[in-house]
JSON list of C-alpha atoms in Angstrom, two decimals:
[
{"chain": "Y", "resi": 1, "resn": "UNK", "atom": "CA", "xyz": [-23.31, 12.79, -19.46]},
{"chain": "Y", "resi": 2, "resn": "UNK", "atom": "CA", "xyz": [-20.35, 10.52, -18.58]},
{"chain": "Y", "resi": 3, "resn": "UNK", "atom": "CA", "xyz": [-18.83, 8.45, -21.31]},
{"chain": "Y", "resi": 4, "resn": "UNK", "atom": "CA", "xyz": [-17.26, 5.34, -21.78]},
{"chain": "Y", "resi": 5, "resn": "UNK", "atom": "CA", "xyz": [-15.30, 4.56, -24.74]},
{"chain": "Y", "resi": 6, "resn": "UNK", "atom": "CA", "xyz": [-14.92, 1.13, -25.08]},
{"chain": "Y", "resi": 7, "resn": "UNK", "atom": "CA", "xyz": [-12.98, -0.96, -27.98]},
{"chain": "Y", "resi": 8, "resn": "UNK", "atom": "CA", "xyz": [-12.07, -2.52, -30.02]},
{"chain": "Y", "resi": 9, "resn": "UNK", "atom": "CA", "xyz": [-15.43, -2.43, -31.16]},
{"chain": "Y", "resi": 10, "resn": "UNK", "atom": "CA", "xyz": [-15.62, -5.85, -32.16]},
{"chain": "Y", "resi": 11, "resn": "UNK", "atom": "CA", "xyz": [-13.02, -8.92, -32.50]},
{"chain": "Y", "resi": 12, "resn": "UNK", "atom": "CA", "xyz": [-12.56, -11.48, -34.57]},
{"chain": "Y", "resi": 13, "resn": "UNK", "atom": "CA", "xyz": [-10.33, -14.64, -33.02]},
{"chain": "Y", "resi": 14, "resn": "UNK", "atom": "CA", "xyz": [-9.10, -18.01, -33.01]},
{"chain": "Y", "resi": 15, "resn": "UNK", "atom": "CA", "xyz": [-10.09, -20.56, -30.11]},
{"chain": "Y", "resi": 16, "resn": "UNK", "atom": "CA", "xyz": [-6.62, -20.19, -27.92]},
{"chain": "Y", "resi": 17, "resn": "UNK", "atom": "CA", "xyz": [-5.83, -16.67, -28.60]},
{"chain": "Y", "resi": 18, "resn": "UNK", "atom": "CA", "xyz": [-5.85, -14.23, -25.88]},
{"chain": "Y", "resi": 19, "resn": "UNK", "atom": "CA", "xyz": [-8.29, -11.47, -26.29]},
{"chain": "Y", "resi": 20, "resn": "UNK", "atom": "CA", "xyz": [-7.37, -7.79, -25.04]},
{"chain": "Y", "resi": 21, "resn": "UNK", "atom": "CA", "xyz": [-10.56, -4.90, -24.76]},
{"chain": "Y", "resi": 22, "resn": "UNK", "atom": "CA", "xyz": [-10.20, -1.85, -22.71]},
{"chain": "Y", "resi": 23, "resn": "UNK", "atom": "CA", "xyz": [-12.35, 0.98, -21.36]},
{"chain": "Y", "resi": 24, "resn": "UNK", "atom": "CA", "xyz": [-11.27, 4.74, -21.16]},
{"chain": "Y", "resi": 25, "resn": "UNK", "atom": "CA", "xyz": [-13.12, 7.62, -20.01]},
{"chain": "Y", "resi": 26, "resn": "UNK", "atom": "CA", "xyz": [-12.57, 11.59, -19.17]},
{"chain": "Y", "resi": 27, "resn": "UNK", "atom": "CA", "xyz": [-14.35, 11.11, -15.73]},
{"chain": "Y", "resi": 28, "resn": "UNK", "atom": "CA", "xyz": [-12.74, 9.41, -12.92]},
{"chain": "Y", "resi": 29, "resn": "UNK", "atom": "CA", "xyz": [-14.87, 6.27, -11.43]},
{"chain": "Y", "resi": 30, "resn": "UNK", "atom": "CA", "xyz": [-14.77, 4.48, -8.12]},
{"chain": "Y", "resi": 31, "resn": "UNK", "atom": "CA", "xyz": [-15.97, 1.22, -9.21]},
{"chain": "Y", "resi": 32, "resn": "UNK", "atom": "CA", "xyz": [-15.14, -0.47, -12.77]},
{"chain": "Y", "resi": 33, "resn": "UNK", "atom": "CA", "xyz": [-17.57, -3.35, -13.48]},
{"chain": "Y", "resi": 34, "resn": "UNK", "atom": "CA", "xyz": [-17.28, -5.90, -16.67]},
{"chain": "Y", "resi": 35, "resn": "UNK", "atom": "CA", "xyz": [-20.35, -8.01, -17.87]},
{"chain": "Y", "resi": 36, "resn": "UNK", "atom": "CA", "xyz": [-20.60, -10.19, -20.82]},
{"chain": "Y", "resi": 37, "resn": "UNK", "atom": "CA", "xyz": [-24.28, -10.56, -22.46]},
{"chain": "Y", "resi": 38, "resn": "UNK", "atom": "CA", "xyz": [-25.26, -13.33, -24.63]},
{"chain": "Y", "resi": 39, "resn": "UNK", "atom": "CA", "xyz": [-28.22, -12.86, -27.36]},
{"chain": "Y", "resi": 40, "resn": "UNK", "atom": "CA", "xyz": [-31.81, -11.83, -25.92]},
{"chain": "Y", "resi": 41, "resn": "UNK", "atom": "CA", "xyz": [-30.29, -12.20, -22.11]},
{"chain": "Y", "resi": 42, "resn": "UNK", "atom": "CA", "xyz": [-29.11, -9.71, -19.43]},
{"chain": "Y", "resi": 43, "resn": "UNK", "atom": "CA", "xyz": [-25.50, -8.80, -18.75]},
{"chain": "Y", "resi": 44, "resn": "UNK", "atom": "CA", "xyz": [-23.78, -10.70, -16.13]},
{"chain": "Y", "resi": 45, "resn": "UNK", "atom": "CA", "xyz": [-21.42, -9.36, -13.87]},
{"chain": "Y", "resi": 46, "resn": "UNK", "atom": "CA", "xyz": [-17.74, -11.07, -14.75]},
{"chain": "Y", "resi": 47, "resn": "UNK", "atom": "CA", "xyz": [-15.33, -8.87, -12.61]},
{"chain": "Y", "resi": 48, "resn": "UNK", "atom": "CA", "xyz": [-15.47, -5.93, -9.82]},
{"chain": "Y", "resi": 49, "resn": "UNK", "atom": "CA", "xyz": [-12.64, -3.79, -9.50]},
{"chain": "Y", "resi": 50, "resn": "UNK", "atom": "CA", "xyz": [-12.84, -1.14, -6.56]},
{"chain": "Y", "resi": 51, "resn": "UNK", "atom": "CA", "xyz": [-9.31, 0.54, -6.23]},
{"chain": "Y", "resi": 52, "resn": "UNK", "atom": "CA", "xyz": [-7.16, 2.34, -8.56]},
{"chain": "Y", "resi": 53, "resn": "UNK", "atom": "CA", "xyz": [-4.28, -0.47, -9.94]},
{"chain": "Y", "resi": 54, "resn": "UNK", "atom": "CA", "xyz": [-6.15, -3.11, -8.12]},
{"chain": "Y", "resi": 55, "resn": "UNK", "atom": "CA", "xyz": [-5.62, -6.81, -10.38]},
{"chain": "Y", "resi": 56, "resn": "UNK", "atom": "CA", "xyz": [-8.29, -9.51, -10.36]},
{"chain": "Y", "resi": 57, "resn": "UNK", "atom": "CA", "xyz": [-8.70, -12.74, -12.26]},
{"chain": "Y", "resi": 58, "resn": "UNK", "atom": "CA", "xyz": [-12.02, -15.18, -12.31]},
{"chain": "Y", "resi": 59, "resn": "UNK", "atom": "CA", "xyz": [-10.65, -18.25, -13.99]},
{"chain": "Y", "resi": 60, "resn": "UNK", "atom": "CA", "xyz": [-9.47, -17.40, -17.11]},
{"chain": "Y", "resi": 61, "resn": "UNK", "atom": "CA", "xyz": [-10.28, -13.50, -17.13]},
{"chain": "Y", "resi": 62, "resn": "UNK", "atom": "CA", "xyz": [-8.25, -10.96, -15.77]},
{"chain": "Y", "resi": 63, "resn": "UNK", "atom": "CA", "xyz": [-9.45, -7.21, -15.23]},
{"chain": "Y", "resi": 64, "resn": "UNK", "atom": "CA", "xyz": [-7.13, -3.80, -13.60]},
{"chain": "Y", "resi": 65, "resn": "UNK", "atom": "CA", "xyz": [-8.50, -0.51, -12.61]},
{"chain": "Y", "resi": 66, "resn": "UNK", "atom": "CA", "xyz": [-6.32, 1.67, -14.35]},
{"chain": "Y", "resi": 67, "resn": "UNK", "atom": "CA", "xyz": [-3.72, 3.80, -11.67]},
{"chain": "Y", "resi": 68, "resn": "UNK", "atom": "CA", "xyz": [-5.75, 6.80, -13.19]},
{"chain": "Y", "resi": 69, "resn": "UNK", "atom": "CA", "xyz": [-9.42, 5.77, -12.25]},
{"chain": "Y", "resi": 70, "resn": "UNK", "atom": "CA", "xyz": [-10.26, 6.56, -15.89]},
{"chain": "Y", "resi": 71, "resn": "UNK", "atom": "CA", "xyz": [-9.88, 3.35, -17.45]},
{"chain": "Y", "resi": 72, "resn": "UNK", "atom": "CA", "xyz": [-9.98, -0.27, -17.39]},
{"chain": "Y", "resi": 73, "resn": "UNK", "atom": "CA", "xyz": [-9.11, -3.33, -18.87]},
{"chain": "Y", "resi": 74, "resn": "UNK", "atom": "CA", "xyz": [-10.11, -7.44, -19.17]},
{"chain": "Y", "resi": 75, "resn": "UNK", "atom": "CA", "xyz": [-8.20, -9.83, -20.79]},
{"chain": "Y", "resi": 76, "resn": "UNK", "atom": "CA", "xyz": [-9.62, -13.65, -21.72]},
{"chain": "Y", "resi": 77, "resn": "UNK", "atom": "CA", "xyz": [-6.67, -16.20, -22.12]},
{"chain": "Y", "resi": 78, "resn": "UNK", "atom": "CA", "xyz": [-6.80, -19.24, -24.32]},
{"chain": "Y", "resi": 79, "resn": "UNK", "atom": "CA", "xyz": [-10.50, -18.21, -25.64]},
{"chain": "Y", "resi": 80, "resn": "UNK", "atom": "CA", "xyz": [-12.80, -21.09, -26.13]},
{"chain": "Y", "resi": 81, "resn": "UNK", "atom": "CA", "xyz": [-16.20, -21.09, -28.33]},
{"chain": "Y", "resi": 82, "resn": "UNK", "atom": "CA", "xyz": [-18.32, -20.30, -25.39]},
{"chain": "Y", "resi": 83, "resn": "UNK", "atom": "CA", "xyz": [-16.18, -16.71, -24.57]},
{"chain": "Y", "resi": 84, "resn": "UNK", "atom": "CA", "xyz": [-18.77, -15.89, -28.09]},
{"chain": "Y", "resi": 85, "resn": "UNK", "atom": "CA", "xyz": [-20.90, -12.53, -26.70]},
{"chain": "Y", "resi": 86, "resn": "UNK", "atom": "CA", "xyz": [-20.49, -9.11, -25.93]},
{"chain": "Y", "resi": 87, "resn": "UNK", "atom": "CA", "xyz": [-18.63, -7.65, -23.03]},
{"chain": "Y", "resi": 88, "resn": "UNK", "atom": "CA", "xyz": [-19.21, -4.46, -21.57]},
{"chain": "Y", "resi": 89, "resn": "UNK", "atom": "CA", "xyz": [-17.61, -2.63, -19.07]},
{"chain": "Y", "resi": 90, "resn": "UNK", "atom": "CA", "xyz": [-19.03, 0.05, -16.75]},
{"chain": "Y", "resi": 91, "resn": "UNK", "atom": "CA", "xyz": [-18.39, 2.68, -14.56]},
{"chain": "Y", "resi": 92, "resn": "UNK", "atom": "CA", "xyz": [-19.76, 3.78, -10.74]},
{"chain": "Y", "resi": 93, "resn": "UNK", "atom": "CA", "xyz": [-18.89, 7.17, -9.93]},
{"chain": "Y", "resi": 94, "resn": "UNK", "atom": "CA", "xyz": [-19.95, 7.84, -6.32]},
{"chain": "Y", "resi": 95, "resn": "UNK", "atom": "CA", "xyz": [-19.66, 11.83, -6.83]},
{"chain": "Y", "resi": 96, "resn": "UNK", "atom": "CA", "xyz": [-21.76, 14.02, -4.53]},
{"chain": "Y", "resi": 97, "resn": "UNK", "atom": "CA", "xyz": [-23.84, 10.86, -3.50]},
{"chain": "Y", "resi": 98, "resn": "UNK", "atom": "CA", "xyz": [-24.45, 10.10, -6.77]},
{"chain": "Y", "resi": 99, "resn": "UNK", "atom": "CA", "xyz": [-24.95, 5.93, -7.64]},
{"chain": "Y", "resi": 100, "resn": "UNK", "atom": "CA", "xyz": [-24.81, 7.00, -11.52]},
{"chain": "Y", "resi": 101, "resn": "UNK", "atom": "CA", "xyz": [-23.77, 3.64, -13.49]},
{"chain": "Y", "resi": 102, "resn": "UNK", "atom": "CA", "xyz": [-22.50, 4.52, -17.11]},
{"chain": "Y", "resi": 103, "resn": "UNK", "atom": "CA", "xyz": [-21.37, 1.88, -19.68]},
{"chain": "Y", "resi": 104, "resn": "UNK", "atom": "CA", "xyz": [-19.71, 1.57, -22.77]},
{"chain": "Y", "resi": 105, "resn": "UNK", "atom": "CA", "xyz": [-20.87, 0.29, -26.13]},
{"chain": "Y", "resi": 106, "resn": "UNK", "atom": "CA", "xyz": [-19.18, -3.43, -25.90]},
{"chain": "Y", "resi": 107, "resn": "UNK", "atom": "CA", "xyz": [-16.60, -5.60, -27.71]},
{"chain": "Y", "resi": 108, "resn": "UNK", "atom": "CA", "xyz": [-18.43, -8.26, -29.62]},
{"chain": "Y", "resi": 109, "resn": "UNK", "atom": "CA", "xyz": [-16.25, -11.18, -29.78]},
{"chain": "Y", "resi": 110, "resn": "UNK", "atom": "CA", "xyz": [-16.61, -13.98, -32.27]},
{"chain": "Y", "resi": 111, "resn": "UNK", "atom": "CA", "xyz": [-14.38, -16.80, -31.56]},
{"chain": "Y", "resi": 112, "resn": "UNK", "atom": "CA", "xyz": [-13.66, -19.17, -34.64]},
{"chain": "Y", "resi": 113, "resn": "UNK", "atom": "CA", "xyz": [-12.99, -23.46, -33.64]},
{"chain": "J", "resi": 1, "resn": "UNK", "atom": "CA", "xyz": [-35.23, -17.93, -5.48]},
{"chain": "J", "resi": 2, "resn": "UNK", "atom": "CA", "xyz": [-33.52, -14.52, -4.90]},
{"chain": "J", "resi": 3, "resn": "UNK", "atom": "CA", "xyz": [-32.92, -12.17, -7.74]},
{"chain": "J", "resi": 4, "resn": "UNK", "atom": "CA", "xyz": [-34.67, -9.43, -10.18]},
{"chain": "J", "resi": 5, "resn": "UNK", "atom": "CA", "xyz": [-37.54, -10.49, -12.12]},
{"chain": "J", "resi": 6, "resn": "UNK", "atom": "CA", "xyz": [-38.44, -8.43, -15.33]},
{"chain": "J", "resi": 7, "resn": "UNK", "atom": "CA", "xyz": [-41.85, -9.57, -16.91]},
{"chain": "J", "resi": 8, "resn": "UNK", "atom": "CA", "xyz": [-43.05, -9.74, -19.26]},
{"chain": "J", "resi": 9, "resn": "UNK", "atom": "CA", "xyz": [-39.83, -11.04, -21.59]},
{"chain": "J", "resi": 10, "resn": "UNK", "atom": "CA", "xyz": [-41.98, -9.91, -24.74]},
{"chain": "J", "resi": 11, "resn": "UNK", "atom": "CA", "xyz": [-43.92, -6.78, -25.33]},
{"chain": "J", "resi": 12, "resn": "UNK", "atom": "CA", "xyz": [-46.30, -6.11, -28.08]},
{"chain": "J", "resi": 13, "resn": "UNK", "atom": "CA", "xyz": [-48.16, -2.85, -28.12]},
{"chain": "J", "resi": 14, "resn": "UNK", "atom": "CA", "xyz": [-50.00, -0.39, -30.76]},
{"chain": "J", "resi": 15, "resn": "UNK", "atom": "CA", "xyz": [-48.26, 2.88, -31.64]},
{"chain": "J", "resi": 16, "resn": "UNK", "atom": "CA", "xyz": [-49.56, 5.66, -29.30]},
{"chain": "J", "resi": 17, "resn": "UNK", "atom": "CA", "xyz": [-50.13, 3.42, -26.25]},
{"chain": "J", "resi": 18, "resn": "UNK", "atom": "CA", "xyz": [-48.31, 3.79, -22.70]},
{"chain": "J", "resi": 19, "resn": "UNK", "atom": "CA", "xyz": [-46.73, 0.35, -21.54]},
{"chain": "J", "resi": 20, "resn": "UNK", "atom": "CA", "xyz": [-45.48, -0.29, -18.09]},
{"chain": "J", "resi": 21, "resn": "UNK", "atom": "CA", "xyz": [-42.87, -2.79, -18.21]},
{"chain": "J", "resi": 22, "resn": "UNK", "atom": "CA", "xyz": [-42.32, -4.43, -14.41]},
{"chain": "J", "resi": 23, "resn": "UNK", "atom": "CA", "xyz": [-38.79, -4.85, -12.84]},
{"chain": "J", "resi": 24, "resn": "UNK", "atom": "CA", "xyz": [-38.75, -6.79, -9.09]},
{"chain": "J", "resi": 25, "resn": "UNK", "atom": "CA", "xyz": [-35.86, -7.80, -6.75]},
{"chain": "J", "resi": 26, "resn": "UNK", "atom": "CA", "xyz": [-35.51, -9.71, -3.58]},
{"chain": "J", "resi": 27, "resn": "UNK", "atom": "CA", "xyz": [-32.13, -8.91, -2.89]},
{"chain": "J", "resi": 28, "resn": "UNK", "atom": "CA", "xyz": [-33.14, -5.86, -0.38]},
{"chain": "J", "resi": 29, "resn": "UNK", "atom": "CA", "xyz": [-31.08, -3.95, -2.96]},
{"chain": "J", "resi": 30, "resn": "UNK", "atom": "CA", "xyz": [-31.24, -0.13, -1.92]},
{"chain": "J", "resi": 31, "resn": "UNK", "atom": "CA", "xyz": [-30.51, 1.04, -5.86]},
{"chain": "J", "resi": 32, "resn": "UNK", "atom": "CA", "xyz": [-32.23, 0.25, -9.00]},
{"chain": "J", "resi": 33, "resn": "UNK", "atom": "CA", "xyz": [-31.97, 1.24, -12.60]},
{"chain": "J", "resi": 34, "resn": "UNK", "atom": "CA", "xyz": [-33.81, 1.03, -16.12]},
{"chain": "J", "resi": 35, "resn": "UNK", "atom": "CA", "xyz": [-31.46, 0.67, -19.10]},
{"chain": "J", "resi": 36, "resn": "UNK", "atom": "CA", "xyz": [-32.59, 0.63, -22.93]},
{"chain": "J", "resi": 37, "resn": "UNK", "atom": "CA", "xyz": [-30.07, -1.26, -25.56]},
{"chain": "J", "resi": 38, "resn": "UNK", "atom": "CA", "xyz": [-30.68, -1.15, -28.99]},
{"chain": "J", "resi": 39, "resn": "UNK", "atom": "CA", "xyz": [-27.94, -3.06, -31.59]},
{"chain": "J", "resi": 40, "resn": "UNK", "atom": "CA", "xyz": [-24.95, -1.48, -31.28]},
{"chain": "J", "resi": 41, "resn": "UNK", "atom": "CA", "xyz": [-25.51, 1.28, -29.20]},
{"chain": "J", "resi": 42, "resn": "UNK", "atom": "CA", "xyz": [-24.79, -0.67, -25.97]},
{"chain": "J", "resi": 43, "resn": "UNK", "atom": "CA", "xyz": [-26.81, 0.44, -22.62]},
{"chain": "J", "resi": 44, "resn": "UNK", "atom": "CA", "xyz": [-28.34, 3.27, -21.96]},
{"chain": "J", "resi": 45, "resn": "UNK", "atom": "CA", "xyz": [-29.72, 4.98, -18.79]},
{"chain": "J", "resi": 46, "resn": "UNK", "atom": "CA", "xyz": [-33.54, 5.73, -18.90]},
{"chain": "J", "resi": 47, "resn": "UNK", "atom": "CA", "xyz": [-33.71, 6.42, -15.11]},
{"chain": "J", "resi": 48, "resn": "UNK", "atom": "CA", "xyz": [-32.23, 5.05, -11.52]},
{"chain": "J", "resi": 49, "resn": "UNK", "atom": "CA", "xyz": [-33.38, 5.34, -7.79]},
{"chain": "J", "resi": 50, "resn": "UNK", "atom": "CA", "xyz": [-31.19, 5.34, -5.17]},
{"chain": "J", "resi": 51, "resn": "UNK", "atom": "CA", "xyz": [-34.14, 4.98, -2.62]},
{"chain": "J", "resi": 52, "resn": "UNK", "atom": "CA", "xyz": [-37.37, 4.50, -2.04]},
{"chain": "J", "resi": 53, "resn": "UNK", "atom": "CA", "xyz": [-39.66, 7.31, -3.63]},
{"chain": "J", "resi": 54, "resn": "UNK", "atom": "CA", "xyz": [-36.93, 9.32, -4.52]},
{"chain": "J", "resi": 55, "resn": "UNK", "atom": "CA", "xyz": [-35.17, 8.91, -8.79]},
{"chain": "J", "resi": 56, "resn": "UNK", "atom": "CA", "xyz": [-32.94, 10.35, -10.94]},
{"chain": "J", "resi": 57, "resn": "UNK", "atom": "CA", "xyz": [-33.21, 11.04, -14.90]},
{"chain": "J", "resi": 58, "resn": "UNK", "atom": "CA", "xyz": [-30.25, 8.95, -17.15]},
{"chain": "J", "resi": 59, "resn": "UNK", "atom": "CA", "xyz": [-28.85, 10.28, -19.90]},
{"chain": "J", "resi": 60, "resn": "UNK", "atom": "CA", "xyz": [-32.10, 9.27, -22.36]},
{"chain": "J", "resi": 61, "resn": "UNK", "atom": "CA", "xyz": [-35.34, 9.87, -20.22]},
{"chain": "J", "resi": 62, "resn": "UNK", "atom": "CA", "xyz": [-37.45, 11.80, -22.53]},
{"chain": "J", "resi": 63, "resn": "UNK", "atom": "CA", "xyz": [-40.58, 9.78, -23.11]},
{"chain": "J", "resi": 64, "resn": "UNK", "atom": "CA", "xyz": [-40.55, 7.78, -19.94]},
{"chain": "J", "resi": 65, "resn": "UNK", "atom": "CA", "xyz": [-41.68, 7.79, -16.17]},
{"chain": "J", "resi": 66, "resn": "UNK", "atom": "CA", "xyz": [-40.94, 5.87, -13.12]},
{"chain": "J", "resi": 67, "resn": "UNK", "atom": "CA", "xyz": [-42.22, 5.50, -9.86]},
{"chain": "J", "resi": 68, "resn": "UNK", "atom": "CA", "xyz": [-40.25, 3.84, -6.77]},
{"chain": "J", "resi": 69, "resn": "UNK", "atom": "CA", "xyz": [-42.83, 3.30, -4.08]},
{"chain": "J", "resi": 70, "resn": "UNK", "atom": "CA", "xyz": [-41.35, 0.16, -2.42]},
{"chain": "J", "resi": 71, "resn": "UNK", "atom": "CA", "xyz": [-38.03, -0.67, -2.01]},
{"chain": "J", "resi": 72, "resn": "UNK", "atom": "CA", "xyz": [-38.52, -3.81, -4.23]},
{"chain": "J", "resi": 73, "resn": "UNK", "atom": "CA", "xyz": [-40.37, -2.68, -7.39]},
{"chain": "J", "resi": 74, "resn": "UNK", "atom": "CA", "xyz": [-39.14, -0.18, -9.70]},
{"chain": "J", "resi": 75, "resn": "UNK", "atom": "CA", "xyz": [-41.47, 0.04, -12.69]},
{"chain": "J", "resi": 76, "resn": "UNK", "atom": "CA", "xyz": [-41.17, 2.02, -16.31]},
{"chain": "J", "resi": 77, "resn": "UNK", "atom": "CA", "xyz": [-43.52, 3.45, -18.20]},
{"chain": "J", "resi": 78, "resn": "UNK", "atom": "CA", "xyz": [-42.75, 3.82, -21.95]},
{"chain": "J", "resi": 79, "resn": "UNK", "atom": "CA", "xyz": [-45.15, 6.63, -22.91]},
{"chain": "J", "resi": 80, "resn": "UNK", "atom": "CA", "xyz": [-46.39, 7.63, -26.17]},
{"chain": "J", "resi": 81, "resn": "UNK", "atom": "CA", "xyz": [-44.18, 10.58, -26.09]},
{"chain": "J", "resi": 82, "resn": "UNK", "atom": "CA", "xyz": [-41.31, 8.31, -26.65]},
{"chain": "J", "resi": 83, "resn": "UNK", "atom": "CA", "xyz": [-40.78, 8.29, -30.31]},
{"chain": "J", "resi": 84, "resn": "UNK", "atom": "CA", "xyz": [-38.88, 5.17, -31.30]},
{"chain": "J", "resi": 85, "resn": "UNK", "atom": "CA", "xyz": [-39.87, 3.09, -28.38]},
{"chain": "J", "resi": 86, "resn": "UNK", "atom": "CA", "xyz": [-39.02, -0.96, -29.88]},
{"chain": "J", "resi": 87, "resn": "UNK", "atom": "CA", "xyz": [-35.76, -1.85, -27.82]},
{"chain": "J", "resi": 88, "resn": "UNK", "atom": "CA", "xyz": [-34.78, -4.47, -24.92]},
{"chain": "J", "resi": 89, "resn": "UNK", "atom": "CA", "xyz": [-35.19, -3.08, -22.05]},
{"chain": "J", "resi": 90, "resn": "UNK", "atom": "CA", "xyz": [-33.00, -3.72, -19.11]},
{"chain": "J", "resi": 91, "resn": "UNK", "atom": "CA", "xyz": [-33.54, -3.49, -15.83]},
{"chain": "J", "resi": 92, "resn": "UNK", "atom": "CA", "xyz": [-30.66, -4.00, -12.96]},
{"chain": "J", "resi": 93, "resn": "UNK", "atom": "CA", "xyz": [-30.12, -3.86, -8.80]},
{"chain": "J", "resi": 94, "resn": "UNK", "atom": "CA", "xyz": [-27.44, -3.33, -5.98]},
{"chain": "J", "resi": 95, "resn": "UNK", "atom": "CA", "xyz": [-26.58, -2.42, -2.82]},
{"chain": "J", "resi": 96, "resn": "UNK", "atom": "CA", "xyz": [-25.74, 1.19, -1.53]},
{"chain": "J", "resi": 97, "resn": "UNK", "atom": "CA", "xyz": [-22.15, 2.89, -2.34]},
{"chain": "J", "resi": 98, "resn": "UNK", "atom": "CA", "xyz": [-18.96, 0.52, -4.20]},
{"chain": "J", "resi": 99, "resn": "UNK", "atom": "CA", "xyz": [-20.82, -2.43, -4.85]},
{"chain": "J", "resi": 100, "resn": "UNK", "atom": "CA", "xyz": [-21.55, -4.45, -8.10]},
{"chain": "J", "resi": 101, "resn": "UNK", "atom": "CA", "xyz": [-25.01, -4.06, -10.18]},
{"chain": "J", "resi": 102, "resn": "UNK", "atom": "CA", "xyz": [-26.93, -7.10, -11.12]},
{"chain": "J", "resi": 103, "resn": "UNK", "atom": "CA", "xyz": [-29.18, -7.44, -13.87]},
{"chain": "J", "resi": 104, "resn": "UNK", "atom": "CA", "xyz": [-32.66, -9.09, -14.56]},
{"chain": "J", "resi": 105, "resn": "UNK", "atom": "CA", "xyz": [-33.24, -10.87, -18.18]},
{"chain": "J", "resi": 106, "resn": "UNK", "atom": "CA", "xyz": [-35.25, -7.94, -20.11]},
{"chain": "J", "resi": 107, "resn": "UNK", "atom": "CA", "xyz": [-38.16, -7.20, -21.40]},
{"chain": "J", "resi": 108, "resn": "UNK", "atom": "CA", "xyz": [-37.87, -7.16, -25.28]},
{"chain": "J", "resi": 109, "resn": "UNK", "atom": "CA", "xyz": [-40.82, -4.37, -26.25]},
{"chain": "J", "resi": 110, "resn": "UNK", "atom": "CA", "xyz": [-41.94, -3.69, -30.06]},
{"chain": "J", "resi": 111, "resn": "UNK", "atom": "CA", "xyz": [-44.71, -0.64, -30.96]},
{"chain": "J", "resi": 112, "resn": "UNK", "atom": "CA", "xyz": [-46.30, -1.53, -34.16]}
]
């Protein structure tokens, strides 16, 4: 099936560093979603990018479909304690009707005071 | 309130048993999908249904059935084919074509 390879894998930061994870895949998507999941909860939806090269920020996170459609990014700025969780990011591919959502294995981020 | 209900959050069940684990939404969502995680492995796709009696296998549906026979209710059945069935189990909702996917809060199910 499709695959999403996401890293780093995991991160290990200081509170006010900026935080880089990306997404890559051999398939090309239409929609790139990014979720962040604390312990024993569901994901929840951060950003939704829908065109190749498109930029979006929500507060302090910023996400790009990649000019490619194969890959994705989100950056955090100036991380606080409470960016702690795992963030996943996810792929729509609309192929031949298809409403197949794929994601990657997430970027657990530990953020140290 | 409007959203997608998973119940129950914990599931306890003997080895060998089916379980049905229950996944709602009052969105008026068109899709829905069933996701297993277990640690480190991130989500996985069990099934999805892009409309009313009608679904797709995911990538890991061996051992499990769904039906879709309203537009709101999309339950899984974790038979006893499946053989390592103790995960969380996900459960998630959205509109047709380029829109975003919302999820529910999981059903956390362990076969003793």
């Amino acid at each position: 099936g499709q695959q999403l390879n996401q890293s780093p894998q995991s991160m290990f930061i200081q509170e006010g560093e900026d935080v880089s994870m990306n997404c890559t895949s051999s398939s090309i998507f239409n929609t790139w979603l990014w979720y962040k999941q604390e312990p024993g909860e569901g994901p929840v939806l951060l950003i939704a990018l829908y065109k190749a090269g498109e930029l979006t920020s929500n507060g302090r996170l910023t996400a790009q479909f990649g000019i490619t459609r194969k890959d994705s990014f989100l950056n955090i700025s100036a991380s606080i304690p409470s960016d702690v969780g795992i963030y996943f990011c996810a792929g729509l591919n609309l192929q031949g009707g298809s409403e197949k959502l794929v994601f990657g294995k997430g970027t657990k981020l530990t953020v140290n005071p | 309130d409007g959203g997608i209900t998973q119940s129950p959050k914990y599931l306890f069940r003997k080895e060998g048993q089916n379980v049905t684990l229950s996944c709602e939404q009052n969105l008026n969502h068109d899709a829905m999908y069933w996701y297993r995680q277990d640690p480190g492995q991130g989500l996985r796709l069990i099934y999805y249904s892009q409309i009313v009696n009608d679904f797709q296998k995911g990538d890991i549906a061996e051992g499990y059935s769904v039906s879709r026979e309203k537009k709101e209710s999309f339950p899984l059945t974790v038979t006893s084919a499946q053989k390592n069935p103790t995960a969380f189990y996900l459960c998630a909702s959205k509109w047709r074509a380029n829109t975003e996917a919302f999820f529910g809060q999981g059903t956390r199910l362990t076969v003793v």
